[in-house]
Amino acid sequence: MIDDPWLMVRDICERYRIVIEYNRRMVKTSPGRPVDLSKDRDILAAGRALLFESGPQAVTMEAVARQAGVSKPTLYRRYANRDELLAAVAMNESDSMAGRFRVTPGSIDDMRHALVDFGCRLTRFLLSSDHIRFIHALGASTGMPQATRESIFRHGPLATRDRLAEWLDKANEAGLLRCNDPACSAEKFLGMLMGLDLVRTLYHVHPPRDVEALNAHVQGTVDDFLTLHRSD
Protein backbone atom coordinates (compact mmCIF):
# COMPACT_ATOMS: atom_id res chain seq x y z
CA MET A 1 0.00 0.00 0.00
CA ILE A 2 1.31 3.43 -0.95
CA ASP A 3 1.40 5.67 2.11
CA ASP A 4 1.95 9.44 2.00
CA PRO A 5 0.84 11.16 5.26
CA TRP A 6 0.44 14.60 3.69
CA LEU A 7 -1.77 13.31 0.90
CA MET A 8 -3.78 11.29 3.44
CA VAL A 9 -4.51 14.44 5.47
CA ARG A 10 -5.59 16.30 2.34
CA ASP A 11 -7.82 13.37 1.37
CA ILE A 12 -9.58 13.50 4.75
CA CYS A 13 -10.20 17.25 4.43
CA GLU A 14 -11.45 16.84 0.87
CA ARG A 15 -13.82 14.03 1.85
CA TYR A 16 -15.30 16.12 4.65
CA ARG A 17 -15.91 19.03 2.26
CA ILE A 18 -17.58 16.68 -0.23
CA VAL A 19 -19.87 15.29 2.46
CA ILE A 20 -20.98 18.80 3.39
CA GLU A 21 -21.70 19.82 -0.22
CA TYR A 22 -23.44 16.57 -1.15
CA ASN A 23 -25.75 16.43 1.83
CA ARG A 24 -26.79 20.06 1.63
CA ARG A 25 -28.51 18.97 -1.58
CA MET A 26 -29.75 15.54 -0.48
CA VAL A 27 -30.86 15.68 3.15
CA LYS A 28 -34.47 16.52 3.91
CA THR A 29 -34.81 18.28 7.24
CA SER A 30 -37.60 19.93 9.14
CA PRO A 31 -37.79 23.75 9.11
CA GLY A 32 -35.31 25.18 11.57
CA ARG A 33 -33.62 21.84 12.15
CA PRO A 34 -29.87 21.86 11.37
CA VAL A 35 -28.29 19.06 9.38
CA ASP A 36 -26.09 16.76 11.47
CA LEU A 37 -23.04 16.55 9.22
CA SER A 38 -21.31 14.06 11.50
CA LYS A 39 -24.03 11.53 10.66
CA ASP A 40 -23.59 12.17 6.95
CA ARG A 41 -19.87 11.61 7.27
CA ASP A 42 -20.37 8.45 9.34
CA ILE A 43 -22.90 7.02 6.86
CA LEU A 44 -20.62 7.46 3.85
CA ALA A 45 -17.64 6.15 5.82
CA ALA A 46 -19.62 3.07 6.84
CA GLY A 47 -20.80 2.49 3.28
CA ARG A 48 -17.25 2.84 1.98
CA ALA A 49 -15.84 0.47 4.59
CA LEU A 50 -18.40 -2.23 3.78
CA LEU A 51 -17.97 -1.75 0.03
CA PHE A 52 -14.18 -2.01 0.05
CA GLU A 53 -13.93 -4.73 2.68
CA SER A 54 -16.64 -7.12 1.51
CA GLY A 55 -17.93 -5.92 -1.85
CA PRO A 56 -21.19 -4.30 -3.03
CA GLN A 57 -23.41 -7.10 -1.74
CA ALA A 58 -22.37 -6.27 1.83
CA VAL A 59 -23.70 -2.71 1.51
CA THR A 60 -27.26 -3.01 2.78
CA MET A 61 -29.28 -0.29 4.46
CA GLU A 62 -29.36 -2.32 7.68
CA ALA A 63 -25.60 -2.95 7.71
CA VAL A 64 -24.73 0.68 6.96
CA ALA A 65 -27.10 2.02 9.63
CA ARG A 66 -25.64 -0.39 12.18
CA GLN A 67 -22.00 0.38 11.35
CA ALA A 68 -22.61 4.14 11.19
CA GLY A 69 -24.47 4.10 14.50
CA VAL A 70 -27.59 5.76 13.09
CA SER A 71 -31.23 4.73 12.91
CA LYS A 72 -32.73 3.38 9.70
CA PRO A 73 -35.14 6.36 9.44
CA THR A 74 -32.11 8.69 9.58
CA LEU A 75 -30.46 6.74 6.77
CA TYR A 76 -33.61 6.64 4.64
CA ARG A 77 -34.05 10.40 4.96
CA ARG A 78 -30.77 10.74 3.10
CA TYR A 79 -30.94 7.83 0.66
CA ALA A 80 -34.15 6.26 -0.59
CA ASN A 81 -32.56 2.86 -1.20
CA ARG A 82 -29.36 0.86 -1.37
CA ASP A 83 -28.62 1.87 -4.97
CA GLU A 84 -28.70 5.58 -4.08
CA LEU A 85 -26.35 4.92 -1.18
CA LEU A 86 -23.91 2.95 -3.34
CA ALA A 87 -23.99 5.72 -5.94
CA ALA A 88 -23.20 8.30 -3.24
CA VAL A 89 -20.25 6.27 -1.95
CA ALA A 90 -18.85 5.88 -5.47
CA MET A 91 -19.41 9.58 -6.20
CA ASN A 92 -17.68 10.57 -2.97
CA GLU A 93 -14.66 8.44 -3.89
CA SER A 94 -14.48 10.02 -7.34
CA ASP A 95 -14.84 13.55 -5.99
CA SER A 96 -12.09 13.02 -3.43
CA MET A 97 -9.60 12.30 -6.23
CA ALA A 98 -10.83 14.62 -9.00
CA GLY A 99 -11.78 17.62 -6.85
CA ARG A 100 -8.98 19.78 -8.27
CA PHE A 101 -10.63 19.67 -11.68
CA ARG A 102 -13.36 22.05 -10.48
CA VAL A 103 -10.90 24.91 -11.00
CA THR A 104 -10.07 25.96 -14.57
CA PRO A 105 -6.26 25.98 -15.01
CA GLY A 106 -4.61 29.31 -15.68
CA SER A 107 -1.32 28.03 -17.04
CA ILE A 108 0.57 24.92 -18.07
CA ASP A 109 2.22 24.93 -14.64
CA ASP A 110 -1.24 24.87 -13.05
CA MET A 111 -2.17 21.95 -15.28
CA ARG A 112 0.95 19.98 -14.43
CA HIS A 113 0.51 20.53 -10.71
CA ALA A 114 -3.15 19.44 -10.83
CA LEU A 115 -2.43 16.37 -12.97
CA VAL A 116 0.45 15.25 -10.75
CA ASP A 117 -1.69 15.68 -7.64
CA PHE A 118 -4.53 13.71 -9.23
CA GLY A 119 -2.16 11.03 -10.52
CA CYS A 120 -0.64 10.48 -7.08
CA ARG A 121 -4.09 10.20 -5.51
CA LEU A 122 -5.35 7.80 -8.16
CA THR A 123 -2.34 5.49 -8.26
CA ARG A 124 -2.14 5.40 -4.47
CA PHE A 125 -5.81 4.39 -4.39
CA LEU A 126 -5.42 1.73 -7.11
CA LEU A 127 -2.55 0.11 -5.22
CA SER A 128 -4.21 0.33 -1.81
CA SER A 129 -5.32 -2.79 0.03
CA ASP A 130 -8.86 -1.33 0.04
CA HIS A 131 -9.03 -1.22 -3.75
CA ILE A 132 -7.40 -4.62 -4.22
CA ARG A 133 -9.96 -6.19 -1.87
CA PHE A 134 -12.76 -4.39 -3.70
CA ILE A 135 -11.64 -5.62 -7.14
CA HIS A 136 -11.46 -9.21 -5.92
CA ALA A 137 -14.82 -8.94 -4.12
CA LEU A 138 -16.42 -7.41 -7.20
CA GLY A 139 -15.22 -10.30 -9.34
CA ALA A 140 -16.60 -12.79 -6.83
CA SER A 141 -20.03 -11.09 -6.61
CA THR A 142 -21.64 -13.25 -9.29
CA GLY A 143 -25.18 -12.61 -8.07
CA MET A 144 -24.97 -8.82 -8.09
CA PRO A 145 -27.43 -7.13 -10.49
CA GLN A 146 -25.86 -5.67 -13.62
CA ALA A 147 -27.60 -2.36 -12.91
CA THR A 148 -25.71 -2.10 -9.61
CA ARG A 149 -22.36 -2.73 -11.31
CA GLU A 150 -23.15 -0.11 -13.95
CA SER A 151 -24.21 2.43 -11.31
CA ILE A 152 -20.96 2.02 -9.36
CA PHE A 153 -18.97 2.36 -12.57
CA ARG A 154 -20.98 5.38 -13.76
CA HIS A 155 -20.70 7.30 -10.49
CA GLY A 156 -17.09 6.25 -9.82
CA PRO A 157 -14.58 5.60 -12.64
CA LEU A 158 -16.69 7.09 -15.44
CA ALA A 159 -17.49 10.21 -13.41
CA THR A 160 -13.77 10.67 -12.77
CA ARG A 161 -13.00 10.40 -16.48
CA ASP A 162 -15.80 12.81 -17.38
CA ARG A 163 -14.65 15.41 -14.86
CA LEU A 164 -11.10 15.19 -16.19
CA ALA A 165 -12.44 15.48 -19.77
CA GLU A 166 -14.42 18.63 -18.92
CA TRP A 167 -11.32 20.14 -17.35
CA LEU A 168 -9.20 19.30 -20.40
CA ASP A 169 -11.85 20.83 -22.64
CA LYS A 170 -11.65 24.10 -20.69
CA ALA A 171 -7.87 24.06 -21.00
CA ASN A 172 -8.23 23.47 -24.73
CA GLU A 173 -10.60 26.44 -25.06
CA ALA A 174 -8.10 28.57 -23.14
CA GLY A 175 -5.36 27.60 -25.61
CA LEU A 176 -3.22 25.88 -22.99
CA LEU A 177 -3.04 22.63 -24.93
CA ARG A 178 -4.40 20.92 -28.03
CA CYS A 179 -7.15 18.48 -27.11
CA ASN A 180 -9.67 17.82 -29.88
CA ASP A 181 -11.30 14.85 -28.13
CA PRO A 182 -11.23 15.49 -24.36
CA ALA A 183 -12.96 12.23 -23.42
CA CYS A 184 -10.46 10.20 -25.45
CA SER A 185 -7.52 12.16 -24.03
CA ALA A 186 -8.80 11.73 -20.47
CA GLU A 187 -9.13 7.98 -20.94
CA LYS A 188 -5.66 7.84 -22.49
CA PHE A 189 -4.18 9.67 -19.50
CA LEU A 190 -5.86 7.29 -17.06
CA GLY A 191 -4.49 4.33 -18.99
CA MET A 192 -0.99 5.81 -18.98
CA LEU A 193 -1.17 6.26 -15.21
CA MET A 194 -2.42 2.75 -14.49
CA GLY A 195 -0.20 0.82 -16.87
CA LEU A 196 -0.24 -2.83 -15.80
CA ASP A 197 -0.85 -2.04 -12.14
CA LEU A 198 -4.56 -2.84 -12.30
CA VAL A 199 -3.80 -6.13 -14.07
CA ARG A 200 -1.29 -6.95 -11.33
CA THR A 201 -4.01 -6.54 -8.70
CA LEU A 202 -6.27 -8.95 -10.61
CA TYR A 203 -3.45 -11.50 -10.68
CA HIS A 204 -2.70 -10.95 -6.98
CA VAL A 205 0.75 -9.65 -7.93
CA HIS A 206 1.80 -6.58 -5.96
CA PRO A 207 3.57 -3.84 -7.94
CA PRO A 208 7.24 -3.52 -6.98
CA ARG A 209 7.21 0.30 -6.83
CA ASP A 210 7.73 2.27 -3.65
CA VAL A 211 6.44 5.80 -3.03
CA GLU A 212 9.43 7.47 -4.68
CA ALA A 213 9.23 5.29 -7.78
CA LEU A 214 5.47 5.77 -8.02
CA ASN A 215 5.79 9.55 -7.80
CA ALA A 216 8.44 9.49 -10.52
CA HIS A 217 6.11 7.39 -12.69
CA VAL A 218 3.28 9.90 -12.21
CA GLN A 219 5.46 12.92 -12.99
CA GLY A 220 6.88 11.28 -16.10
CA THR A 221 3.40 10.30 -17.27
CA VAL A 222 2.14 13.86 -16.83
CA ASP A 223 5.09 15.29 -18.75
CA ASP A 224 4.54 12.80 -21.60
CA PHE A 225 0.82 13.58 -21.69
CA LEU A 226 1.36 17.35 -21.81
CA THR A 227 4.00 16.95 -24.53
CA LEU A 228 1.57 14.84 -26.56
CA HIS A 229 -1.07 17.59 -26.30
CA ARG A 230 1.25 20.56 -26.58
CA SER A 231 -0.30 23.58 -28.26
CA ASP A 232 1.80 24.63 -31.28
PDB file of C-alpha atoms in Angstrom:
ATOM      1  CA  MET A   1       0.000   0.000   0.000  1.00  0.00           C
ATOM      2  CA  ILE A   2       1.312   3.431  -0.953  1.00  0.00           C
ATOM      3  CA  ASP A   3       1.404   5.672   2.109  1.00  0.00           C
ATOM      4  CA  ASP A   4       1.950   9.442   2.000  1.00  0.00           C
ATOM      5  CA  PRO A   5       0.839  11.156   5.262  1.00  0.00           C
ATOM      6  CA  TRP A   6       0.436  14.604   3.690  1.00  0.00           C
ATOM      7  CA  LEU A   7      -1.774  13.311   0.903  1.00  0.00           C
ATOM      8  CA  MET A   8      -3.782  11.291   3.441  1.00  0.00           C
ATOM      9  CA  VAL A   9      -4.508  14.442   5.475  1.00  0.00           C
ATOM     10  CA  ARG A  10      -5.591  16.305   2.341  1.00  0.00           C
ATOM     11  CA  ASP A  11      -7.823  13.375   1.366  1.00  0.00           C
ATOM     12  CA  ILE A  12      -9.580  13.500   4.746  1.00  0.00           C
ATOM     13  CA  CYS A  13     -10.198  17.252   4.431  1.00  0.00           C
ATOM     14  CA  GLU A  14     -11.447  16.836   0.867  1.00  0.00           C
ATOM     15  CA  ARG A  15     -13.818  14.027   1.851  1.00  0.00           C
ATOM     16  CA  TYR A  16     -15.299  16.119   4.647  1.00  0.00           C
ATOM     17  CA  ARG A  17     -15.906  19.031   2.263  1.00  0.00           C
ATOM     18  CA  ILE A  18     -17.576  16.682  -0.228  1.00  0.00           C
ATOM     19  CA  VAL A  19     -19.873  15.287   2.460  1.00  0.00           C
ATOM     20  CA  ILE A  20     -20.984  18.804   3.390  1.00  0.00           C
ATOM     21  CA  GLU A  21     -21.704  19.818  -0.218  1.00  0.00           C
ATOM     22  CA  TYR A  22     -23.443  16.574  -1.154  1.00  0.00           C
ATOM     23  CA  ASN A  23     -25.755  16.427   1.828  1.00  0.00           C
ATOM     24  CA  ARG A  24     -26.786  20.056   1.630  1.00  0.00           C
ATOM     25  CA  ARG A  25     -28.514  18.970  -1.580  1.00  0.00           C
ATOM     26  CA  MET A  26     -29.753  15.542  -0.476  1.00  0.00           C
ATOM     27  CA  VAL A  27     -30.861  15.681   3.146  1.00  0.00           C
ATOM     28  CA  LYS A  28     -34.473  16.518   3.907  1.00  0.00           C
ATOM     29  CA  THR A  29     -34.808  18.285   7.239  1.00  0.00           C
ATOM     30  CA  SER A  30     -37.601  19.933   9.139  1.00  0.00           C
ATOM     31  CA  PRO A  31     -37.795  23.753   9.112  1.00  0.00           C
ATOM     32  CA  GLY A  32     -35.309  25.183  11.574  1.00  0.00           C
ATOM     33  CA  ARG A  33     -33.616  21.839  12.150  1.00  0.00           C
ATOM     34  CA  PRO A  34     -29.868  21.862  11.369  1.00  0.00           C
ATOM     35  CA  VAL A  35     -28.287  19.055   9.376  1.00  0.00           C
ATOM     36  CA  ASP A  36     -26.091  16.763  11.473  1.00  0.00           C
ATOM     37  CA  LEU A  37     -23.045  16.551   9.223  1.00  0.00           C
ATOM     38  CA  SER A  38     -21.310  14.059  11.496  1.00  0.00           C
ATOM     39  CA  LYS A  39     -24.034  11.527  10.665  1.00  0.00           C
ATOM     40  CA  ASP A  40     -23.594  12.172   6.953  1.00  0.00           C
ATOM     41  CA  ARG A  41     -19.867  11.607   7.274  1.00  0.00           C
ATOM     42  CA  ASP A  42     -20.373   8.447   9.344  1.00  0.00           C
ATOM     43  CA  ILE A  43     -22.900   7.023   6.862  1.00  0.00           C
ATOM     44  CA  LEU A  44     -20.617   7.464   3.850  1.00  0.00           C
ATOM     45  CA  ALA A  45     -17.635   6.154   5.817  1.00  0.00           C
ATOM     46  CA  ALA A  46     -19.625   3.073   6.839  1.00  0.00           C
ATOM     47  CA  GLY A  47     -20.800   2.492   3.278  1.00  0.00           C
ATOM     48  CA  ARG A  48     -17.254   2.840   1.975  1.00  0.00           C
ATOM     49  CA  ALA A  49     -15.840   0.466   4.595  1.00  0.00           C
ATOM     50  CA  LEU A  50     -18.397  -2.227   3.781  1.00  0.00           C
ATOM     51  CA  LEU A  51     -17.966  -1.750   0.031  1.00  0.00           C
ATOM     52  CA  PHE A  52     -14.178  -2.010   0.051  1.00  0.00           C
ATOM     53  CA  GLU A  53     -13.925  -4.726   2.684  1.00  0.00           C
ATOM     54  CA  SER A  54     -16.640  -7.119   1.515  1.00  0.00           C
ATOM     55  CA  GLY A  55     -17.931  -5.917  -1.850  1.00  0.00           C
ATOM     56  CA  PRO A  56     -21.187  -4.305  -3.033  1.00  0.00           C
ATOM     57  CA  GLN A  57     -23.414  -7.097  -1.739  1.00  0.00           C
ATOM     58  CA  ALA A  58     -22.372  -6.266   1.833  1.00  0.00           C
ATOM     59  CA  VAL A  59     -23.702  -2.707   1.508  1.00  0.00           C
ATOM     60  CA  THR A  60     -27.263  -3.015   2.784  1.00  0.00           C
ATOM     61  CA  MET A  61     -29.278  -0.288   4.461  1.00  0.00           C
ATOM     62  CA  GLU A  62     -29.355  -2.318   7.680  1.00  0.00           C
ATOM     63  CA  ALA A  63     -25.600  -2.951   7.711  1.00  0.00           C
ATOM     64  CA  VAL A  64     -24.726   0.678   6.961  1.00  0.00           C
ATOM     65  CA  ALA A  65     -27.096   2.016   9.626  1.00  0.00           C
ATOM     66  CA  ARG A  66     -25.638  -0.388  12.179  1.00  0.00           C
ATOM     67  CA  GLN A  67     -21.996   0.380  11.348  1.00  0.00           C
ATOM     68  CA  ALA A  68     -22.613   4.140  11.187  1.00  0.00           C
ATOM     69  CA  GLY A  69     -24.471   4.102  14.497  1.00  0.00           C
ATOM     70  CA  VAL A  70     -27.594   5.761  13.092  1.00  0.00           C
ATOM     71  CA  SER A  71     -31.227   4.729  12.909  1.00  0.00           C
ATOM     72  CA  LYS A  72     -32.726   3.383   9.696  1.00  0.00           C
ATOM     73  CA  PRO A  73     -35.139   6.365   9.436  1.00  0.00           C
ATOM     74  CA  THR A  74     -32.107   8.694   9.585  1.00  0.00           C
ATOM     75  CA  LEU A  75     -30.464   6.744   6.773  1.00  0.00           C
ATOM     76  CA  TYR A  76     -33.612   6.636   4.639  1.00  0.00           C
ATOM     77  CA  ARG A  77     -34.053  10.400   4.962  1.00  0.00           C
ATOM     78  CA  ARG A  78     -30.765  10.742   3.101  1.00  0.00           C
ATOM     79  CA  TYR A  79     -30.941   7.826   0.662  1.00  0.00           C
ATOM     80  CA  ALA A  80     -34.149   6.256  -0.589  1.00  0.00           C
ATOM     81  CA  ASN A  81     -32.561   2.861  -1.199  1.00  0.00           C
ATOM     82  CA  ARG A  82     -29.356   0.862  -1.373  1.00  0.00           C
ATOM     83  CA  ASP A  83     -28.619   1.870  -4.967  1.00  0.00           C
ATOM     84  CA  GLU A  84     -28.696   5.582  -4.077  1.00  0.00           C
ATOM     85  CA  LEU A  85     -26.349   4.919  -1.177  1.00  0.00           C
ATOM     86  CA  LEU A  86     -23.907   2.951  -3.339  1.00  0.00           C
ATOM     87  CA  ALA A  87     -23.987   5.722  -5.939  1.00  0.00           C
ATOM     88  CA  ALA A  88     -23.202   8.300  -3.244  1.00  0.00           C
ATOM     89  CA  VAL A  89     -20.247   6.266  -1.950  1.00  0.00           C
ATOM     90  CA  ALA A  90     -18.845   5.884  -5.475  1.00  0.00           C
ATOM     91  CA  MET A  91     -19.412   9.584  -6.199  1.00  0.00           C
ATOM     92  CA  ASN A  92     -17.683  10.567  -2.970  1.00  0.00           C
ATOM     93  CA  GLU A  93     -14.662   8.442  -3.886  1.00  0.00           C
ATOM     94  CA  SER A  94     -14.483  10.017  -7.342  1.00  0.00           C
ATOM     95  CA  ASP A  95     -14.838  13.552  -5.986  1.00  0.00           C
ATOM     96  CA  SER A  96     -12.087  13.018  -3.432  1.00  0.00           C
ATOM     97  CA  MET A  97      -9.604  12.302  -6.228  1.00  0.00           C
ATOM     98  CA  ALA A  98     -10.828  14.618  -8.997  1.00  0.00           C
ATOM     99  CA  GLY A  99     -11.776  17.615  -6.853  1.00  0.00           C
ATOM    100  CA  ARG A 100      -8.980  19.775  -8.274  1.00  0.00           C
ATOM    101  CA  PHE A 101     -10.633  19.675 -11.676  1.00  0.00           C
ATOM    102  CA  ARG A 102     -13.357  22.051 -10.483  1.00  0.00           C
ATOM    103  CA  VAL A 103     -10.900  24.907 -11.001  1.00  0.00           C
ATOM    104  CA  THR A 104     -10.071  25.962 -14.566  1.00  0.00           C
ATOM    105  CA  PRO A 105      -6.264  25.976 -15.014  1.00  0.00           C
ATOM    106  CA  GLY A 106      -4.615  29.315 -15.678  1.00  0.00           C
ATOM    107  CA  SER A 107      -1.319  28.032 -17.043  1.00  0.00           C
ATOM    108  CA  ILE A 108       0.569  24.921 -18.072  1.00  0.00           C
ATOM    109  CA  ASP A 109       2.220  24.930 -14.644  1.00  0.00           C
ATOM    110  CA  ASP A 110      -1.239  24.866 -13.048  1.00  0.00           C
ATOM    111  CA  MET A 111      -2.166  21.948 -15.277  1.00  0.00           C
ATOM    112  CA  ARG A 112       0.950  19.982 -14.434  1.00  0.00           C
ATOM    113  CA  HIS A 113       0.506  20.526 -10.707  1.00  0.00           C
ATOM    114  CA  ALA A 114      -3.150  19.442 -10.831  1.00  0.00           C
ATOM    115  CA  LEU A 115      -2.435  16.372 -12.965  1.00  0.00           C
ATOM    116  CA  VAL A 116       0.453  15.248 -10.750  1.00  0.00           C
ATOM    117  CA  ASP A 117      -1.688  15.680  -7.635  1.00  0.00           C
ATOM    118  CA  PHE A 118      -4.529  13.713  -9.227  1.00  0.00           C
ATOM    119  CA  GLY A 119      -2.159  11.034 -10.518  1.00  0.00           C
ATOM    120  CA  CYS A 120      -0.645  10.483  -7.082  1.00  0.00           C
ATOM    121  CA  ARG A 121      -4.094  10.202  -5.511  1.00  0.00           C
ATOM    122  CA  LEU A 122      -5.347   7.804  -8.163  1.00  0.00           C
ATOM    123  CA  THR A 123      -2.340   5.493  -8.265  1.00  0.00           C
ATOM    124  CA  ARG A 124      -2.136   5.401  -4.473  1.00  0.00           C
ATOM    125  CA  PHE A 125      -5.807   4.394  -4.393  1.00  0.00           C
ATOM    126  CA  LEU A 126      -5.425   1.734  -7.109  1.00  0.00           C
ATOM    127  CA  LEU A 127      -2.548   0.111  -5.221  1.00  0.00           C
ATOM    128  CA  SER A 128      -4.214   0.332  -1.810  1.00  0.00           C
ATOM    129  CA  SER A 129      -5.324  -2.785   0.034  1.00  0.00           C
ATOM    130  CA  ASP A 130      -8.859  -1.330   0.036  1.00  0.00           C
ATOM    131  CA  HIS A 131      -9.032  -1.222  -3.754  1.00  0.00           C
ATOM    132  CA  ILE A 132      -7.398  -4.616  -4.221  1.00  0.00           C
ATOM    133  CA  ARG A 133      -9.962  -6.190  -1.868  1.00  0.00           C
ATOM    134  CA  PHE A 134     -12.761  -4.393  -3.703  1.00  0.00           C
ATOM    135  CA  ILE A 135     -11.644  -5.624  -7.138  1.00  0.00           C
ATOM    136  CA  HIS A 136     -11.458  -9.209  -5.917  1.00  0.00           C
ATOM    137  CA  ALA A 137     -14.822  -8.945  -4.121  1.00  0.00           C
ATOM    138  CA  LEU A 138     -16.416  -7.410  -7.203  1.00  0.00           C
ATOM    139  CA  GLY A 139     -15.218 -10.298  -9.337  1.00  0.00           C
ATOM    140  CA  ALA A 140     -16.595 -12.791  -6.833  1.00  0.00           C
ATOM    141  CA  SER A 141     -20.026 -11.092  -6.611  1.00  0.00           C
ATOM    142  CA  THR A 142     -21.637 -13.254  -9.291  1.00  0.00           C
ATOM    143  CA  GLY A 143     -25.178 -12.613  -8.072  1.00  0.00           C
ATOM    144  CA  MET A 144     -24.971  -8.820  -8.093  1.00  0.00           C
ATOM    145  CA  PRO A 145     -27.434  -7.127 -10.494  1.00  0.00           C
ATOM    146  CA  GLN A 146     -25.862  -5.669 -13.616  1.00  0.00           C
ATOM    147  CA  ALA A 147     -27.597  -2.357 -12.907  1.00  0.00           C
ATOM    148  CA  THR A 148     -25.706  -2.104  -9.610  1.00  0.00           C
ATOM    149  CA  ARG A 149     -22.364  -2.728 -11.313  1.00  0.00           C
ATOM    150  CA  GLU A 150     -23.148  -0.110 -13.948  1.00  0.00           C
ATOM    151  CA  SER A 151     -24.206   2.430 -11.310  1.00  0.00           C
ATOM    152  CA  ILE A 152     -20.961   2.023  -9.356  1.00  0.00           C
ATOM    153  CA  PHE A 153     -18.966   2.363 -12.575  1.00  0.00           C
ATOM    154  CA  ARG A 154     -20.983   5.383 -13.760  1.00  0.00           C
ATOM    155  CA  HIS A 155     -20.702   7.304 -10.485  1.00  0.00           C
ATOM    156  CA  GLY A 156     -17.087   6.255  -9.817  1.00  0.00           C
ATOM    157  CA  PRO A 157     -14.580   5.600 -12.638  1.00  0.00           C
ATOM    158  CA  LEU A 158     -16.689   7.090 -15.438  1.00  0.00           C
ATOM    159  CA  ALA A 159     -17.493  10.215 -13.406  1.00  0.00           C
ATOM    160  CA  THR A 160     -13.775  10.670 -12.769  1.00  0.00           C
ATOM    161  CA  ARG A 161     -13.000  10.400 -16.479  1.00  0.00           C
ATOM    162  CA  ASP A 162     -15.799  12.808 -17.385  1.00  0.00           C
ATOM    163  CA  ARG A 163     -14.653  15.406 -14.863  1.00  0.00           C
ATOM    164  CA  LEU A 164     -11.100  15.194 -16.194  1.00  0.00           C
ATOM    165  CA  ALA A 165     -12.436  15.480 -19.768  1.00  0.00           C
ATOM    166  CA  GLU A 166     -14.421  18.626 -18.918  1.00  0.00           C
ATOM    167  CA  TRP A 167     -11.317  20.138 -17.351  1.00  0.00           C
ATOM    168  CA  LEU A 168      -9.196  19.301 -20.402  1.00  0.00           C
ATOM    169  CA  ASP A 169     -11.855  20.828 -22.638  1.00  0.00           C
ATOM    170  CA  LYS A 170     -11.654  24.098 -20.691  1.00  0.00           C
ATOM    171  CA  ALA A 171      -7.866  24.057 -20.996  1.00  0.00           C
ATOM    172  CA  ASN A 172      -8.229  23.470 -24.733  1.00  0.00           C
ATOM    173  CA  GLU A 173     -10.597  26.436 -25.057  1.00  0.00           C
ATOM    174  CA  ALA A 174      -8.097  28.574 -23.143  1.00  0.00           C
ATOM    175  CA  GLY A 175      -5.362  27.601 -25.610  1.00  0.00           C
ATOM    176  CA  LEU A 176      -3.219  25.879 -22.985  1.00  0.00           C
ATOM    177  CA  LEU A 177      -3.042  22.630 -24.934  1.00  0.00           C
ATOM    178  CA  ARG A 178      -4.398  20.918 -28.033  1.00  0.00           C
ATOM    179  CA  CYS A 179      -7.154  18.482 -27.105  1.00  0.00           C
ATOM    180  CA  ASN A 180      -9.672  17.819 -29.878  1.00  0.00           C
ATOM    181  CA  ASP A 181     -11.300  14.848 -28.130  1.00  0.00           C
ATOM    182  CA  PRO A 182     -11.232  15.495 -24.364  1.00  0.00           C
ATOM    183  CA  ALA A 183     -12.959  12.232 -23.421  1.00  0.00           C
ATOM    184  CA  CYS A 184     -10.463  10.198 -25.451  1.00  0.00           C
ATOM    185  CA  SER A 185      -7.522  12.157 -24.027  1.00  0.00           C
ATOM    186  CA  ALA A 186      -8.802  11.730 -20.465  1.00  0.00           C
ATOM    187  CA  GLU A 187      -9.129   7.984 -20.936  1.00  0.00           C
ATOM    188  CA  LYS A 188      -5.665   7.843 -22.493  1.00  0.00           C
ATOM    189  CA  PHE A 189      -4.178   9.674 -19.496  1.00  0.00           C
ATOM    190  CA  LEU A 190      -5.860   7.288 -17.057  1.00  0.00           C
ATOM    191  CA  GLY A 191      -4.492   4.331 -18.995  1.00  0.00           C
ATOM    192  CA  MET A 192      -0.987   5.811 -18.978  1.00  0.00           C
ATOM    193  CA  LEU A 193      -1.175   6.255 -15.213  1.00  0.00           C
ATOM    194  CA  MET A 194      -2.419   2.750 -14.488  1.00  0.00           C
ATOM    195  CA  GLY A 195      -0.197   0.817 -16.873  1.00  0.00           C
ATOM    196  CA  LEU A 196      -0.239  -2.832 -15.797  1.00  0.00           C
ATOM    197  CA  ASP A 197      -0.849  -2.039 -12.137  1.00  0.00           C
ATOM    198  CA  LEU A 198      -4.561  -2.839 -12.300  1.00  0.00           C
ATOM    199  CA  VAL A 199      -3.805  -6.130 -14.065  1.00  0.00           C
ATOM    200  CA  ARG A 200      -1.295  -6.952 -11.331  1.00  0.00           C
ATOM    201  CA  THR A 201      -4.010  -6.545  -8.703  1.00  0.00           C
ATOM    202  CA  LEU A 202      -6.274  -8.948 -10.613  1.00  0.00           C
ATOM    203  CA  TYR A 203      -3.447 -11.495 -10.683  1.00  0.00           C
ATOM    204  CA  HIS A 204      -2.698 -10.949  -6.975  1.00  0.00           C
ATOM    205  CA  VAL A 205       0.755  -9.650  -7.932  1.00  0.00           C
ATOM    206  CA  HIS A 206       1.798  -6.581  -5.963  1.00  0.00           C
ATOM    207  CA  PRO A 207       3.566  -3.836  -7.944  1.00  0.00           C
ATOM    208  CA  PRO A 208       7.244  -3.516  -6.977  1.00  0.00           C
ATOM    209  CA  ARG A 209       7.206   0.295  -6.832  1.00  0.00           C
ATOM    210  CA  ASP A 210       7.728   2.268  -3.647  1.00  0.00           C
ATOM    211  CA  VAL A 211       6.444   5.802  -3.032  1.00  0.00           C
ATOM    212  CA  GLU A 212       9.433   7.473  -4.676  1.00  0.00           C
ATOM    213  CA  ALA A 213       9.229   5.285  -7.784  1.00  0.00           C
ATOM    214  CA  LEU A 214       5.468   5.769  -8.020  1.00  0.00           C
ATOM    215  CA  ASN A 215       5.786   9.548  -7.797  1.00  0.00           C
ATOM    216  CA  ALA A 216       8.437   9.487 -10.524  1.00  0.00           C
ATOM    217  CA  HIS A 217       6.106   7.393 -12.694  1.00  0.00           C
ATOM    218  CA  VAL A 218       3.276   9.902 -12.208  1.00  0.00           C
ATOM    219  CA  GLN A 219       5.462  12.922 -12.987  1.00  0.00           C
ATOM    220  CA  GLY A 220       6.878  11.275 -16.097  1.00  0.00           C
ATOM    221  CA  THR A 221       3.404  10.298 -17.274  1.00  0.00           C
ATOM    222  CA  VAL A 222       2.135  13.859 -16.826  1.00  0.00           C
ATOM    223  CA  ASP A 223       5.091  15.286 -18.751  1.00  0.00           C
ATOM    224  CA  ASP A 224       4.543  12.803 -21.599  1.00  0.00           C
ATOM    225  CA  PHE A 225       0.817  13.584 -21.692  1.00  0.00           C
ATOM    226  CA  LEU A 226       1.362  17.347 -21.814  1.00  0.00           C
ATOM    227  CA  THR A 227       3.996  16.952 -24.533  1.00  0.00           C
ATOM    228  CA  LEU A 228       1.568  14.845 -26.558  1.00  0.00           C
ATOM    229  CA  HIS A 229      -1.075  17.590 -26.299  1.00  0.00           C
ATOM    230  CA  ARG A 230       1.255  20.564 -26.575  1.00  0.00           C
ATOM    231  CA  SER A 231      -0.305  23.584 -28.259  1.00  0.00           C
ATOM    232  CA  ASP A 232       1.797  24.632 -31.275  1.00  0.00           C
TER     233      ASP A 232
END
